[in-house]
Coordinates of C-alpha atoms in Angstrom, one line a residue:
X128 CA 92.2 104.9 86.6
X129 CA 95.1 105.5 88.9
X130 CA 95.5 102.7 91.6
X131 CA 98.1 102.5 94.4
X132 CA 98.0 99.5 96.6
X133 CA 100.3 99.3 99.7
X134 CA 101.4 96.2 101.6
X135 CA 104.0 95.1 104.0
X136 CA 103.0 96.9 107.2
X137 CA 102.6 95.2 110.5
X138 CA 103.9 95.1 114.0
X139 CA 107.7 95.4 114.6
X140 CA 109.8 95.8 117.7
X141 CA 111.9 98.9 118.3
X142 CA 115.1 98.4 116.4
X143 CA 113.4 96.0 113.9
X144 CA 112.8 96.4 110.2
X145 CA 109.8 96.3 107.8
X146 CA 109.7 96.6 104.0
X147 CA 106.7 98.4 102.5
X148 CA 105.6 97.8 98.9
X149 CA 103.4 99.8 96.7
X150 CA 101.9 98.5 93.4
X151 CA 101.0 101.2 90.9
X152 CA 98.6 101.0 87.9
X153 CA 96.6 103.2 85.6
X154 CA 99.4 105.6 84.6
X155 CA 102.8 105.6 83.0
X156 CA 104.7 104.9 86.2
X157 CA 108.2 105.7 84.8
X158 CA 107.2 109.3 84.2
X159 CA 106.4 110.3 87.7
X160 CA 108.0 110.8 91.0
X161 CA 106.7 108.7 93.8
X162 CA 106.6 109.4 97.5
X163 CA 105.8 107.9 100.9
X164 CA 103.7 109.8 103.5
X165 CA 102.5 108.8 106.9
X166 CA 99.6 109.7 109.1
X167 CA 99.1 109.5 112.8
X168 CA 95.7 109.9 114.4
X169 CA 95.3 113.5 115.6
X170 CA 98.3 114.7 113.6
X171 CA 98.6 115.9 110.1
X172 CA 100.0 114.0 107.1
X173 CA 103.7 113.9 107.2
X174 CA 105.9 113.4 104.1
X175 CA 108.5 110.8 104.6
X176 CA 110.4 110.3 101.4
X177 CA 110.4 110.8 97.7
X178 CA 112.1 109.3 94.6
X179 CA 112.6 110.8 91.2
X180 CA 110.8 109.2 88.2
X181 CA 114.0 107.6 86.9
X182 CA 115.2 106.7 90.4
X183 CA 118.2 108.9 90.1
X184 CA 117.7 110.8 93.3
X185 CA 115.9 110.4 96.6
X186 CA 114.9 112.7 99.4
X187 CA 114.1 112.0 103.1
X188 CA 112.5 113.7 106.0
X189 CA 115.2 114.4 108.7
X190 CA 113.8 111.9 111.3
X191 CA 114.2 109.0 108.9
X192 CA 117.4 109.7 107.2
X193 CA 119.9 106.9 107.5
X194 CA 117.1 104.5 108.7
X195 CA 114.7 104.4 105.7
X196 CA 115.5 103.7 102.0
X197 CA 113.1 104.4 99.2
X198 CA 113.5 102.6 95.8
X199 CA 111.5 101.8 92.7
X200 CA 111.3 99.2 90.0
X201 CA 110.0 100.9 86.9
X202 CA 109.8 97.7 85.0
X203 CA 107.2 96.3 87.4
X204 CA 105.6 99.6 88.6
X205 CA 106.6 99.1 92.1
X206 CA 107.9 101.5 94.8
X207 CA 109.4 100.3 98.1
X208 CA 110.2 101.7 101.5
X209 CA 112.8 99.8 103.5
X210 CA 112.5 100.8 107.1
X211 CA 115.4 99.8 109.5
X212 CA 116.0 100.6 113.2
X213 CA 112.3 101.4 113.7
X214 CA 111.3 103.6 116.5
X215 CA 107.9 103.8 118.3
X216 CA 107.4 107.3 116.8
X217 CA 107.4 105.7 113.4
X218 CA 104.0 104.2 114.2
X219 CA 101.6 105.4 111.6
X220 CA 99.5 104.6 108.5
X221 CA 101.8 104.8 105.6
X222 CA 100.7 105.8 102.1
X223 CA 102.4 105.8 98.8
X224 CA 101.6 108.8 96.6
X225 CA 102.0 109.6 92.9
X226 CA 103.8 112.8 92.1
X227 CA 102.5 115.4 89.7
X228 CA 105.9 115.8 88.1
X229 CA 109.0 113.6 87.5
X230 CA 110.7 115.1 90.6
X231 CA 109.3 114.8 94.2
X232 CA 107.0 117.6 95.3
X233 CA 103.2 117.9 94.8
X234 CA 101.2 114.6 94.8
X235 CA 97.8 113.9 93.3
X236 CA 96.9 110.3 94.2
X237 CA 97.3 108.3 97.3
X238 CA 96.7 104.6 98.3
X239 CA 94.6 103.4 101.2
X240 CA 97.7 102.9 103.3
X241 CA 99.3 100.1 105.3
X242 CA 99.6 100.3 109.1
X243 CA 103.0 100.2 110.8
X244 CA 103.1 99.7 114.5
X245 CA 106.4 99.8 116.4
X246 CA 106.0 98.5 119.9
X247 CA 107.7 96.1 122.3

């Protein structure tokens, strides 16, 4: 069955960096787009970034453009989110998600998430 396991979250100071990782299994990873989403208590799920199945293109939510970078390693079934210049408003539970298609868009599986807290 599809499994997505995130890691790399933690506490960071404003302006700091974290790198999130997601290990995928149970499906042909290289055929599907992958995304990162985040959830803040009391607020809805927010899409953050997506990457094409072959890694040829990426998309970002406006508030993270220029600060976050999504990447993937199809040989090892991994997807990453490098987060730089972190802001307190980036505090959230971050999930990786499997796409339904080879391009980012609809998703059908999510991991349990990894908590990111940005605070001084």
